[in-house]
CSV table of C-alpha atoms and ligand atoms in Angstrom, one decimal:
chain,number,residue,atom,x,y,z
A,29,MET,CA,48.1,-60.2,81.7
A,30,ARG,CA,52.0,-59.3,82.3
A,31,ALA,CA,53.3,-57.9,85.9
A,32,LYS,CA,54.0,-53.7,85.9
A,33,ALA,CA,56.8,-52.5,87.3
A,34,VAL,CA,58.4,-49.3,86.9
A,35,VAL,CA,61.2,-47.5,88.2
A,36,VAL,CA,62.1,-43.4,87.5
A,37,MET,CA,64.8,-42.3,86.8
A,38,ALA,CA,65.3,-39.3,88.7
A,39,ALA,CA,68.9,-39.3,91.1
A,40,GLY,CA,70.7,-36.6,88.7
A,41,LYS,CA,70.8,-32.7,89.9
A,42,GLY,CA,69.8,-31.0,86.4
A,43,THR,CA,72.9,-29.2,86.6
A,44,ARG,CA,71.7,-26.9,83.7
A,45,MET,CA,68.3,-26.0,85.4
A,46,ARG,CA,70.8,-23.7,87.0
A,47,SER,CA,68.6,-24.0,91.1
A,48,ARG,CA,68.9,-24.5,94.6
A,49,GLN,CA,66.6,-27.2,93.9
A,50,THR,CA,67.1,-30.6,92.9
A,51,LYS,CA,65.7,-30.2,89.0
A,52,VAL,CA,62.6,-32.9,89.5
A,53,LEU,CA,61.1,-30.6,92.2
A,54,HIS,CA,60.8,-27.6,90.3
A,55,SER,CA,56.4,-27.7,88.8
A,56,VAL,CA,55.0,-27.4,85.7
A,57,ALA,CA,51.6,-26.4,86.3
A,58,GLY,CA,51.8,-26.5,90.4
A,59,ARG,CA,52.7,-30.1,90.3
A,60,PRO,CA,56.6,-30.9,90.6
A,61,LEU,CA,58.0,-32.7,87.4
A,62,ILE,CA,58.5,-35.7,90.0
A,63,HIS,CA,54.8,-36.1,90.5
A,64,TYR,CA,53.8,-36.9,86.8
A,65,PRO,CA,55.7,-40.3,86.4
A,66,VAL,CA,54.7,-41.5,89.5
A,67,ALA,CA,51.1,-40.8,88.1
A,68,GLN,CA,51.9,-42.0,84.9
A,69,ALA,CA,53.1,-45.2,86.9
A,70,LEU,CA,49.7,-45.5,88.9
A,71,ALA,CA,46.9,-45.1,85.4
A,72,LEU,CA,49.5,-47.7,83.4
A,73,GLY,CA,48.6,-50.4,86.6
A,74,ALA,CA,51.8,-50.2,88.2
A,75,GLU,CA,52.0,-52.6,90.9
A,76,ARG,CA,55.6,-51.1,92.4
A,77,VAL,CA,57.2,-48.3,91.3
A,78,VAL,CA,60.4,-47.9,92.5
A,79,LEU,CA,62.1,-44.1,92.3
A,80,VAL,CA,65.8,-43.7,91.8
A,81,LEU,CA,66.9,-41.0,94.2
A,82,GLY,CA,70.4,-39.0,94.6
A,83,HIS,CA,70.4,-35.2,95.0
A,84,GLN,CA,68.9,-34.1,97.7
A,85,ARG,CA,66.2,-37.8,97.3
A,86,GLU,CA,65.1,-37.3,100.9
A,87,ALA,CA,63.5,-34.0,99.9
A,88,VAL,CA,61.8,-35.7,96.5
A,89,GLU,CA,60.8,-38.5,99.0
A,90,ALA,CA,59.0,-36.4,101.1
A,91,SER,CA,57.2,-35.1,98.5
A,92,VAL,CA,56.7,-37.9,96.3
A,93,ARG,CA,54.8,-39.8,99.9
A,94,ALA,CA,53.1,-36.9,100.3
A,95,ALA,CA,51.2,-36.4,97.1
A,96,PHE,CA,50.9,-40.3,97.0
A,97,PRO,CA,50.3,-41.7,100.3
A,98,ASP,CA,49.3,-44.6,99.5
A,99,ALA,CA,51.1,-45.8,96.6
A,100,PRO,CA,53.1,-48.7,96.1
A,101,ILE,CA,56.3,-47.0,96.1
A,102,GLU,CA,60.2,-47.5,97.1
A,103,VAL,CA,63.0,-45.6,97.3
A,104,ALA,CA,66.0,-46.6,95.4
A,105,VAL,CA,69.4,-44.6,96.2
A,106,GLN,CA,71.8,-44.2,93.5
A,107,ALA,CA,74.2,-42.1,95.9
A,108,GLU,CA,76.3,-40.9,92.8
A,109,GLN,CA,75.4,-41.0,89.5
A,110,LEU,CA,77.1,-43.0,87.1
A,111,GLY,CA,75.4,-43.1,84.1
A,112,THR,CA,71.5,-44.2,83.7
A,113,ALA,CA,72.1,-48.4,83.6
A,114,HIS,CA,73.4,-47.2,86.8
A,115,ALA,CA,70.9,-45.7,88.1
A,116,VAL,CA,67.7,-48.6,86.4
A,117,LEU,CA,70.8,-51.4,88.8
A,118,CYS,CA,70.3,-49.3,91.5
A,119,ALA,CA,66.2,-50.6,91.8
A,120,ARG,CA,67.4,-53.8,91.3
A,121,ASP,CA,67.2,-55.1,94.5
A,122,ALA,CA,63.6,-53.5,95.7
A,123,LEU,CA,62.6,-55.8,92.2
A,124,SER,CA,64.6,-59.6,93.0
A,125,ASP,CA,61.3,-60.7,93.3
A,126,PHE,CA,59.5,-59.3,90.7
A,127,ALA,CA,58.5,-61.0,87.3
A,128,GLY,CA,56.8,-59.1,84.6
A,129,ASP,CA,57.8,-56.3,82.3
A,130,VAL,CA,60.1,-53.0,83.8
A,131,PHE,CA,58.7,-49.9,82.6
A,132,ILE,CA,61.8,-47.5,82.9
A,133,LEU,CA,60.4,-43.6,82.3
A,134,SER,CA,62.6,-40.3,83.5
A,135,GLY,CA,62.1,-38.3,86.6
A,136,ASP,CA,61.6,-35.4,83.8
A,137,VAL,CA,59.8,-35.9,80.9
A,138,PRO,CA,56.0,-34.4,82.7
A,139,THR,CA,54.4,-33.9,79.5
A,140,LEU,CA,54.3,-38.3,78.6
A,141,ARG,CA,51.0,-39.1,77.8
A,142,ASP,CA,49.5,-42.6,79.6
A,143,GLU,CA,48.1,-43.7,76.2
A,144,THR,CA,51.4,-43.2,74.4
A,145,LEU,CA,53.2,-45.6,77.4
A,146,GLN,CA,50.0,-47.9,76.6
A,147,ALA,CA,50.4,-47.8,73.1
A,148,LEU,CA,54.5,-49.0,74.1
A,149,ASP,CA,53.0,-51.4,76.0
A,150,GLU,CA,50.8,-52.3,73.4
A,151,ARG,CA,53.8,-51.9,70.0
A,152,ALA,CA,56.3,-54.5,72.3
A,153,GLY,CA,54.0,-57.4,72.8
A,154,ASP,CA,55.8,-60.1,73.7
A,155,ALA,CA,59.4,-58.7,72.4
A,156,PRO,CA,61.7,-58.5,75.8
A,157,VAL,CA,62.9,-55.0,74.8
A,158,ALA,CA,61.2,-51.9,73.7
A,159,VAL,CA,62.8,-48.3,73.3
A,160,LEU,CA,60.0,-45.0,72.8
A,161,GLY,CA,61.7,-42.9,70.6
A,162,MET,CA,61.1,-39.9,68.8
A,163,ARG,CA,61.8,-38.1,64.7
A,164,LEU,CA,63.3,-34.8,65.5
A,165,ALA,CA,64.2,-32.5,62.7
A,166,GLU,CA,67.2,-31.5,65.0
A,167,PRO,CA,68.3,-34.8,66.6
A,168,ALA,CA,71.0,-32.6,68.8
A,169,ALA,CA,72.2,-34.7,72.0
A,170,TYR,CA,69.7,-37.4,71.9
A,171,GLY,CA,70.9,-41.6,71.3
A,172,ARG,CA,70.6,-42.1,68.0
A,173,PHE,CA,68.7,-45.4,66.4
A,174,VAL,CA,70.8,-47.7,64.8
A,175,ARG,CA,68.5,-49.3,62.9
A,176,GLN,CA,69.4,-52.8,60.6
A,177,GLU,CA,67.2,-54.1,58.3
A,178,GLY,CA,64.2,-52.4,60.3
A,179,ALA,CA,64.9,-53.8,62.9
A,180,LEU,CA,66.2,-51.5,66.0
A,181,ALA,CA,70.6,-52.5,66.7
A,182,ALA,CA,72.0,-49.9,69.0
A,183,ILE,CA,71.4,-46.9,70.6
A,184,VAL,CA,74.7,-44.8,70.1
A,185,GLU,CA,74.9,-41.6,72.3
A,186,ALA,CA,74.9,-38.6,70.1
A,187,ARG,CA,79.5,-38.6,71.8
A,188,ASP,CA,79.9,-41.4,70.6
A,189,CYS,CA,78.5,-41.0,66.9
A,190,SER,CA,79.5,-41.6,63.9
A,191,PRO,CA,79.0,-38.4,61.6
A,192,SER,CA,76.9,-41.0,59.2
A,193,GLN,CA,75.7,-41.9,62.7
A,194,LEU,CA,75.2,-38.2,63.5
A,195,ALA,CA,72.4,-37.6,60.6
A,196,ILE,CA,70.2,-40.1,62.3
A,197,ASP,CA,67.0,-38.4,62.6
A,198,GLU,CA,65.4,-41.1,64.9
A,199,VAL,CA,66.3,-40.6,68.0
A,200,ASN,CA,65.7,-42.1,72.3
A,201,ALA,CA,63.0,-40.6,74.2
A,202,GLY,CA,64.6,-42.8,77.5
A,203,ILE,CA,61.3,-44.8,77.6
A,204,TYR,CA,61.5,-48.0,77.9
A,205,ARG,CA,59.7,-51.4,78.3
A,206,VAL,CA,61.6,-54.8,79.0
A,207,ASP,CA,61.8,-57.7,81.1
A,208,ALA,CA,62.7,-57.7,84.1
A,209,GLY,CA,64.6,-60.6,83.6
A,210,PHE,CA,67.1,-59.5,80.7
A,211,LEU,CA,67.2,-56.3,82.4
A,212,PHE,CA,69.5,-56.8,85.3
A,213,GLU,CA,71.1,-60.1,84.2
A,214,THR,CA,71.9,-57.5,81.1
A,215,LEU,CA,72.9,-54.8,82.9
A,216,ALA,CA,75.3,-55.8,85.3
A,217,ALA,CA,77.6,-56.8,82.9
A,218,VAL,CA,77.1,-53.7,81.3
A,219,GLY,CA,81.1,-51.1,80.4
A,220,SER,CA,81.4,-48.1,81.0
A,221,ASP,CA,84.1,-47.6,77.1
A,222,ASN,CA,82.0,-44.1,76.2
A,223,ALA,CA,83.1,-41.1,75.4
A,224,GLN,CA,81.3,-40.2,79.0
A,225,GLY,CA,83.2,-43.2,80.8
A,226,GLU,CA,79.3,-43.8,82.5
A,227,PHE,CA,77.3,-47.2,82.5
A,228,TYR,CA,74.5,-46.6,79.5
A,229,LEU,CA,71.3,-47.7,79.8
A,230,THR,CA,71.1,-48.0,75.9
A,231,ASP,CA,73.5,-50.2,75.9
A,232,LEU,CA,70.7,-52.9,76.1
A,233,VAL,CA,69.7,-52.7,72.9
A,234,ALA,CA,73.0,-53.9,71.1
A,235,ALA,CA,73.3,-56.3,73.8
A,236,ALA,CA,69.9,-57.6,73.0
A,237,ALA,CA,70.2,-57.5,69.2
A,238,ALA,CA,72.9,-59.5,70.1
A,239,GLN,CA,71.9,-62.5,71.8
A,240,GLY,CA,68.6,-62.4,69.4
A,241,VAL,CA,66.8,-61.0,71.8
A,242,ALA,CA,63.6,-58.9,69.8
A,243,VAL,CA,64.1,-55.8,70.3
A,244,ARG,CA,60.8,-53.0,68.9
A,245,ASP,CA,60.3,-49.8,68.8
A,246,LEU,CA,57.1,-46.9,68.4
A,247,VAL,CA,58.3,-43.9,67.5
A,248,LEU,CA,56.7,-40.5,67.3
A,249,GLU,CA,57.1,-37.9,65.1
A,250,GLY,CA,55.9,-34.6,64.3
A,251,ASP,CA,53.9,-32.5,66.5
A,252,ALA,CA,53.8,-35.6,68.7
A,253,ALA,CA,56.7,-35.9,69.9
A,254,LEU,CA,57.1,-32.9,71.9
A,255,GLU,CA,55.1,-34.7,74.3
A,256,LEU,CA,58.2,-36.7,75.0
A,257,HIS,CA,60.9,-34.0,75.5
A,258,GLY,CA,62.1,-34.0,78.6
A,259,VAL,CA,63.6,-31.3,80.7
A,260,ASN,CA,66.9,-30.4,80.9
A,261,ASP,CA,67.2,-26.1,81.1
A,262,ARG,CA,64.4,-23.9,82.2
A,263,GLN,CA,63.2,-22.9,78.5
A,264,ASP,CA,62.2,-27.1,78.6
A,265,LEU,CA,60.4,-26.1,81.9
A,266,ALA,CA,59.0,-22.8,79.8
A,267,ALA,CA,58.3,-25.3,76.8
A,268,ALA,CA,56.5,-28.5,79.3
A,269,GLU,CA,54.4,-25.4,80.6
A,270,ALA,CA,53.0,-24.1,78.3
A,271,ARG,CA,51.8,-27.8,77.2
A,272,ILE,CA,50.6,-29.0,80.1
A,273,GLN,CA,48.8,-25.6,80.2
A,274,ALA,CA,47.4,-26.5,76.5
A,275,ARG,CA,46.2,-29.6,77.7
A,276,LEU,CA,44.9,-28.6,80.7
A,277,ARG,CA,42.1,-25.5,78.9
A,278,ALA,CA,41.2,-27.8,76.6
A,279,HIS,CA,39.7,-30.1,78.3
A,280,TRP,CA,38.1,-27.2,80.7
A,281,LEU,CA,36.4,-25.9,77.6
A,282,ALA,CA,35.3,-30.0,76.5
A,283,ALA,CA,33.6,-29.6,79.4
A,284,GLY,CA,32.4,-26.4,79.3
A,285,VAL,CA,34.2,-22.9,80.8
A,286,THR,CA,34.4,-20.7,78.5
A,287,MET,CA,37.4,-18.4,78.6
A,288,GLN,CA,37.5,-14.9,76.7
A,289,SER,CA,41.4,-15.2,76.4
A,290,PRO,CA,42.1,-18.7,77.0
A,291,ASP,CA,46.2,-18.7,76.7
A,292,SER,CA,45.8,-16.5,79.6
A,293,VAL,CA,44.4,-18.4,81.7
A,294,THR,CA,46.9,-20.3,84.4
A,295,LEU,CA,45.5,-23.3,85.5
A,296,GLY,CA,46.4,-25.7,88.7
A,297,HIS,CA,46.4,-29.2,87.8
A,298,ARG,CA,43.5,-30.0,90.6
A,299,VAL,CA,41.5,-27.1,89.8
A,300,GLN,CA,38.2,-28.3,89.0
A,301,LEU,CA,35.6,-26.2,87.3
A,302,ALA,CA,31.7,-26.6,86.1
A,303,PRO,CA,30.1,-26.1,83.5
A,304,ASP,CA,29.5,-22.6,83.0
A,305,VAL,CA,32.1,-21.0,84.2
A,306,VAL,CA,33.8,-17.8,82.5
A,307,LEU,CA,37.3,-17.3,83.3
A,308,GLU,CA,38.2,-14.0,82.2
A,309,PRO,CA,41.5,-12.9,81.2
A,310,ASP,CA,45.0,-12.5,83.0
A,311,VAL,CA,42.8,-15.7,85.8
A,312,SER,CA,45.4,-17.6,87.9
A,313,LEU,CA,43.3,-20.8,89.0
A,314,LEU,CA,45.4,-22.7,91.3
A,315,GLY,CA,46.3,-25.9,93.5
A,316,ASP,CA,42.9,-27.6,95.2
A,317,THR,CA,40.8,-25.2,93.4
A,318,ALA,CA,37.1,-25.8,92.6
A,319,ILE,CA,34.4,-23.4,90.9
A,320,GLY,CA,31.1,-23.7,90.8
A,321,GLU,CA,28.1,-23.5,88.3
A,322,GLY,CA,28.4,-20.0,86.4
A,323,ALA,CA,30.5,-19.3,88.4
A,324,TRP,CA,32.1,-15.7,86.5
A,325,ILE,CA,36.0,-14.9,87.4
A,326,GLU,CA,36.4,-11.2,86.1
A,327,ARG,CA,39.9,-10.7,85.1
A,328,GLY,CA,43.4,-10.1,86.5
A,329,VAL,CA,42.2,-13.0,89.2
A,330,ARG,CA,44.5,-15.3,91.4
A,331,ILE,CA,42.2,-18.2,92.8
A,332,GLN,CA,44.2,-20.9,95.3
A,333,ASP,CA,43.0,-23.3,97.7
A,334,SER,CA,39.9,-22.1,97.5
A,335,GLN,CA,36.3,-23.3,96.7
A,336,VAL,CA,33.4,-20.9,95.1
A,337,GLY,CA,29.9,-21.1,95.0
A,338,ALA,CA,27.7,-21.7,91.7
A,339,GLY,CA,26.8,-18.1,90.4
A,340,SER,CA,29.6,-15.9,92.8
A,341,ARG,CA,31.1,-13.3,90.8
A,342,ILE,CA,34.6,-12.8,91.3
A,343,LEU,CA,35.2,-9.2,90.6
A,344,GLY,CA,38.4,-8.3,89.2
A,345,HIS,CA,42.4,-8.0,90.9
A,346,SER,CA,40.9,-9.7,93.7
A,347,TYR,CA,43.2,-12.7,95.5
A,348,LEU,CA,41.4,-15.5,97.2
A,349,GLU,CA,44.0,-18.2,99.4
A,350,SER,CA,42.1,-20.6,101.4
A,351,ALA,CA,39.0,-19.1,101.4
A,352,GLN,CA,35.4,-20.5,100.7
A,353,VAL,CA,33.0,-18.7,99.0
A,354,GLY,CA,29.3,-19.7,99.2
A,355,ALA,CA,27.2,-19.4,96.4
A,356,GLY,CA,25.6,-15.8,94.9
A,357,CYS,CA,28.5,-14.1,96.4
A,358,GLN,CA,29.9,-10.9,95.6
A,359,VAL,CA,33.8,-10.3,95.8
A,360,GLY,CA,36.4,-7.3,94.9
A,361,PRO,CA,37.3,-5.8,92.8
A,362,PHE,CA,40.2,-5.8,94.7
A,363,ALA,CA,39.1,-7.4,97.7
A,364,ARG,CA,41.5,-10.3,99.4
A,365,LEU,CA,40.7,-13.1,101.3
A,366,ARG,CA,43.1,-14.5,102.8
A,367,GLU,CA,43.2,-18.0,104.8
A,368,GLY,CA,40.0,-19.2,106.7
A,369,THR,CA,37.9,-17.3,105.0
A,370,VAL,CA,34.5,-18.5,104.8
A,371,LEU,CA,31.4,-16.9,103.2
A,372,CYS,CA,28.3,-17.8,103.2
A,373,GLU,CA,25.6,-17.5,100.8
A,374,GLY,CA,25.4,-14.3,99.2
A,375,VAL,CA,28.1,-11.9,100.9
A,376,LYS,CA,29.1,-9.3,99.8
A,377,VAL,CA,32.7,-8.3,100.4
A,378,GLY,CA,34.2,-5.2,98.1
A,379,ASN,CA,36.9,-3.3,97.1
A,380,PHE,CA,40.1,-3.2,99.2
A,381,VAL,CA,38.7,-5.7,101.7
A,382,GLU,CA,41.0,-7.7,102.8
A,383,THR,CA,39.7,-10.9,105.4
A,384,LYS,CA,42.0,-13.2,107.7
A,385,LYS,CA,40.0,-16.2,109.7
A,386,THR,CA,36.8,-14.8,109.3
A,387,GLU,CA,33.6,-16.1,108.4
A,388,LEU,CA,30.2,-13.4,107.4
A,389,GLY,CA,27.1,-14.9,107.6
A,390,LYS,CA,24.2,-15.5,104.8
A,391,GLY,CA,23.9,-11.9,103.1
A,392,ALA,CA,26.7,-10.1,105.6
A,393,LYS,CA,28.0,-7.5,103.6
A,394,ALA,CA,31.2,-5.8,103.7
A,395,SER,CA,31.5,-3.7,100.6
A,396,HIS,CA,34.4,-0.6,101.5
A,397,LEU,CA,38.3,-1.0,102.3
A,398,SER,CA,38.0,-3.4,105.6
A,399,TYR,CA,39.8,-5.6,107.6
A,400,LEU,CA,38.0,-8.2,109.1
A,401,GLY,CA,40.8,-10.8,111.7
A,402,ASP,CA,39.3,-14.4,113.5
A,403,ALA,CA,36.1,-13.0,113.4
A,404,LEU,CA,32.4,-14.1,113.3
A,405,VAL,CA,29.9,-11.8,111.5
A,406,GLY,CA,26.2,-13.0,111.2
A,407,PRO,CA,24.0,-13.1,108.5
A,408,GLY,CA,22.7,-9.8,107.1
A,409,ALA,CA,25.3,-7.8,109.2
A,410,ASN,CA,26.3,-4.8,107.7
A,411,ILE,CA,30.1,-3.8,108.1
A,412,GLY,CA,30.7,0.0,107.5
A,413,ALA,CA,33.6,1.1,104.9
A,414,GLY,CA,36.9,1.7,107.3
A,415,THR,CA,35.5,-1.3,109.7
A,416,ILE,CA,39.2,-2.3,111.2
A,417,THR,CA,39.1,-5.6,113.6
A,418,CYS,CA,41.8,-4.3,115.9
A,419,ASN,CA,42.5,-8.6,116.8
A,420,TYR,CA,46.4,-8.1,117.6
A,421,ASP,CA,48.0,-7.1,121.2
A,422,GLY,CA,51.0,-7.2,119.6
A,423,VAL,CA,51.2,-10.9,120.9
A,424,ASN,CA,48.1,-12.8,121.0
A,425,LYS,CA,45.3,-12.8,118.5
A,426,HIS,CA,41.5,-12.1,119.7
A,427,ARG,CA,38.1,-13.3,118.4
A,428,THR,CA,35.7,-10.0,117.3
A,429,VAL,CA,32.1,-12.0,117.3
A,430,ILE,CA,29.5,-9.2,115.6
A,431,GLY,CA,25.7,-10.4,115.6
A,432,ALA,CA,22.8,-10.8,113.2
A,433,GLY,CA,21.7,-8.4,111.0
A,434,ALA,CA,24.3,-5.5,113.3
A,435,PHE,CA,25.3,-2.8,112.0
A,436,ILE,CA,28.4,-1.3,111.9
A,437,GLY,CA,29.1,2.2,111.3
A,438,SER,CA,31.8,3.1,108.7
A,439,ASP,CA,35.6,3.8,110.3
A,440,THR,CA,34.7,1.0,113.8
A,441,GLN,CA,37.7,0.0,115.6
A,442,LEU,CA,36.2,-3.4,117.4
A,443,VAL,CA,39.0,-3.7,119.7
A,444,ALA,CA,38.9,-8.0,120.1
A,445,PRO,CA,38.5,-9.6,122.0
A,446,VAL,CA,34.5,-7.8,122.0
A,447,THR,CA,30.8,-8.6,120.2
A,448,VAL,CA,28.7,-6.8,119.3
A,449,GLY,CA,25.0,-8.4,120.3
A,450,ASP,CA,22.1,-9.4,117.4
A,451,GLY,CA,20.9,-6.0,115.7
A,452,ALA,CA,23.4,-3.7,117.7
A,453,TYR,CA,24.4,-0.4,116.1
A,454,VAL,CA,27.9,1.0,116.1
A,455,GLY,CA,27.6,4.7,115.9
A,456,ALA,CA,30.1,5.8,112.9
A,457,GLY,CA,34.2,6.3,114.1
A,458,SER,CA,33.8,4.9,117.0
A,459,THR,CA,36.2,2.4,119.1
A,460,ILE,CA,34.5,-0.3,120.8
A,461,THR,CA,36.1,-2.2,123.6
A,462,GLU,CA,33.1,-3.6,125.6
A,463,PRO,CA,30.4,-5.4,124.7
A,464,VAL,CA,27.7,-4.2,122.6
A,465,PRO,CA,24.4,-6.0,123.6
A,466,ALA,CA,22.3,-7.6,121.4
A,467,ASP,CA,19.4,-4.2,119.3
A,468,GLY,CA,21.3,-1.6,121.5
A,469,LEU,CA,23.6,1.3,120.1
A,470,ALA,CA,27.3,2.2,121.0
A,471,LEU,CA,29.0,4.8,120.9
A,472,SER,CA,32.5,6.0,121.6
A,473,ARG,CA,33.5,8.8,119.9
A,474,VAL,CA,34.5,12.3,121.5
A,475,ARG,CA,30.7,14.8,121.1
A,476,GLN,CA,31.3,17.4,118.3
A,477,ARG,CA,31.9,21.1,119.4
A,478,VAL,CA,31.6,24.2,117.5
A,479,ILE,CA,33.0,26.8,117.8
A,480,GLU,CA,31.5,30.0,115.2
A,481,GLY,CA,33.5,32.7,113.2
A,482,TRP,CA,36.8,30.8,114.9
A,483,ALA,CA,38.3,29.9,111.8
A,484,ALA,CA,37.9,33.6,110.2
A,485,ARG,CA,38.9,35.7,114.1
A,486,GLN,CA,42.1,33.4,113.2
A,487,ARG,CA,42.7,34.1,109.6
A,488,ALA,CA,42.5,37.1,111.0
A,489,ARG,CA,45.3,37.3,113.7
A,490,MET,CA,47.9,35.8,111.2
A,491,SER,CA,46.9,38.3,108.4
A,492,LYS,CA,47.6,40.9,111.4
A,493,LYS,CA,50.9,39.2,112.4
A,494,LYS,CA,53.0,38.9,109.1
A,495,GLU,CA,52.1,43.1,108.4
A,496,GLY,CA,53.0,43.6,112.1
B,515,UD1,C1,69.8,-40.3,78.3
B,515,UD1,C2,70.1,-41.8,77.1
B,515,UD1,C3,69.8,-40.6,75.5
B,515,UD1,C4,68.1,-39.9,74.8
B,515,UD1,C5,68.1,-39.1,76.3
B,515,UD1,C6,66.6,-38.8,76.2
B,515,UD1,C7,71.2,-42.6,78.2
B,515,UD1,C8,73.2,-43.6,78.0
B,515,UD1,N1,70.9,-42.4,76.8
B,515,UD1,O1,70.6,-39.0,77.9
B,515,UD1,O2,70.2,-42.2,74.8
B,515,UD1,O3,68.4,-39.4,73.8
B,515,UD1,O4,68.6,-39.7,77.4
B,515,UD1,O5,66.2,-38.2,77.4
B,515,UD1,O6,70.5,-43.3,78.8
B,515,UD1,N2,69.7,-40.4,84.9
B,515,UD1,C9,69.9,-40.9,86.7
B,515,UD1,N3,70.7,-41.2,87.1
B,515,UD1,C10,72.5,-41.3,86.6
B,515,UD1,C11,72.0,-41.0,85.6
B,515,UD1,C12,71.1,-40.0,84.7
B,515,UD1,O7,69.0,-41.3,88.0
B,515,UD1,O8,73.3,-41.7,86.5
B,515,UD1,C13,68.4,-39.5,85.7
B,515,UD1,C14,68.9,-38.5,85.2
B,515,UD1,O9,68.1,-37.8,86.7
B,515,UD1,C15,67.7,-38.0,84.1
B,515,UD1,C16,67.4,-39.5,82.9
B,515,UD1,O10,68.0,-40.4,83.8
B,515,UD1,O11,66.1,-38.2,84.6
B,515,UD1,C17,68.2,-39.6,82.5
B,515,UD1,O12,69.3,-38.5,82.5
B,515,UD1,P1,70.1,-37.4,81.3
B,515,UD1,O13,71.5,-37.3,81.7
B,515,UD1,O14,69.6,-36.2,81.4
B,515,UD1,O15,70.8,-39.0,80.4
B,515,UD1,P2,71.0,-38.1,79.0
B,515,UD1,O16,72.4,-38.1,78.4
B,515,UD1,O17,69.7,-37.1,78.3
B,516,CA,CA1,68.2,-35.8,79.0
């Protein structure tokens, strides 16, 4: 087997995105465009990956290194974008001691499938040059495949085409496999005498044909060709998102997940779903999220970077972020679990409850209208409606610790730092500022006073005043 290296061309700004952010940092399925060719390269078994970067190169490199910490990635800088041939030449030094096949990918074709690259490799066989193409009803601005006796003889950019060449419907997808020696030798001789005054990588094909070097190609047709469509503007970005989402959904449907309205479900590419998960309409599962077997996610729920245990039910319109929900829990509707929330098995968190850096022990309940921040709630504890942990004194955050089986009456404020012992009770409407001992009762509200007939007398006084 010949060695494989990959060069990813990703130096361009992507002007048509009309964005402050360079094109390849825009995301599809929660993953920056530039991560896709890197993953494709690794799936191909590339022993080296050279990223040709220009615009916002520090940010692009940082994003790739964070996502692929151990991958054999090098960066070649193309400070000025003088064309695709120039881009690949920028990778020459990084590959000076490399012999084998160089696959050239673009930073903006996220939908390319690993199988297609594999097929290009097979089609190429022992030929020094192979190109991936597509047949399009509207070949638009793509480079045209010009053939002689069936073999690819040249790729002509749309702007350089004669009227008869413009009518050719086989176009260049911009993905290649080229022998390393041939590549760098030939590219060094490519000129820029064309409509755009750029150094065209595509000139490689005519150069090969002129030298009698074999050129092969693989052309995808019909819907299959859609995976080769690049992202140049926001319309393309939306189309790529739709295609990747469709693939992710198909994958999880095949793995035993029910989706009541698949088209309305949004999935991040790292999401993991167990069999018998049910997703109602308008659910978004993002980032490093994992949903356990048989869990049911109701309509309008958004879950990011969180784990949901087997058999749990997340009721409608709840938001979870960096939360861990154990097995058999019930959350929502309209609950908000923020970062550092841990719900042990069988916990119930009801409507309009917000939690942050808070653990609720097994079977604990906070069923209505509460804020629990920086708190540890023991197993079986019951947090009454309207309970608030006052965790912030304006400067620092403080912890609230509530013991196992404790009962916190409705509308209680727990002014942290504060502790409530195991099995203790707090009377409704209390403001707790001192420790409550285990099995004790704390009441802090003012004793009720009743004045008989006061209201009737008051009304009489008011009406007399009006008459007078
Ligand atoms: C290129 C091909 C065209 C093909 C099309 C497929 C050439 C001359 N033309 O055209 O035949 O149909 O791709 O999408 O190659 N880039 C750099 N540095 C540069 C120029 C480009 O890194 O100096 C990168 C871009 O960031 C992008 C990729 O190369 O990721 C393709 O460049 P782009 O300008 O989009 O090429 P096209 O004009 O579309
Ligand atoms: Ca392009």
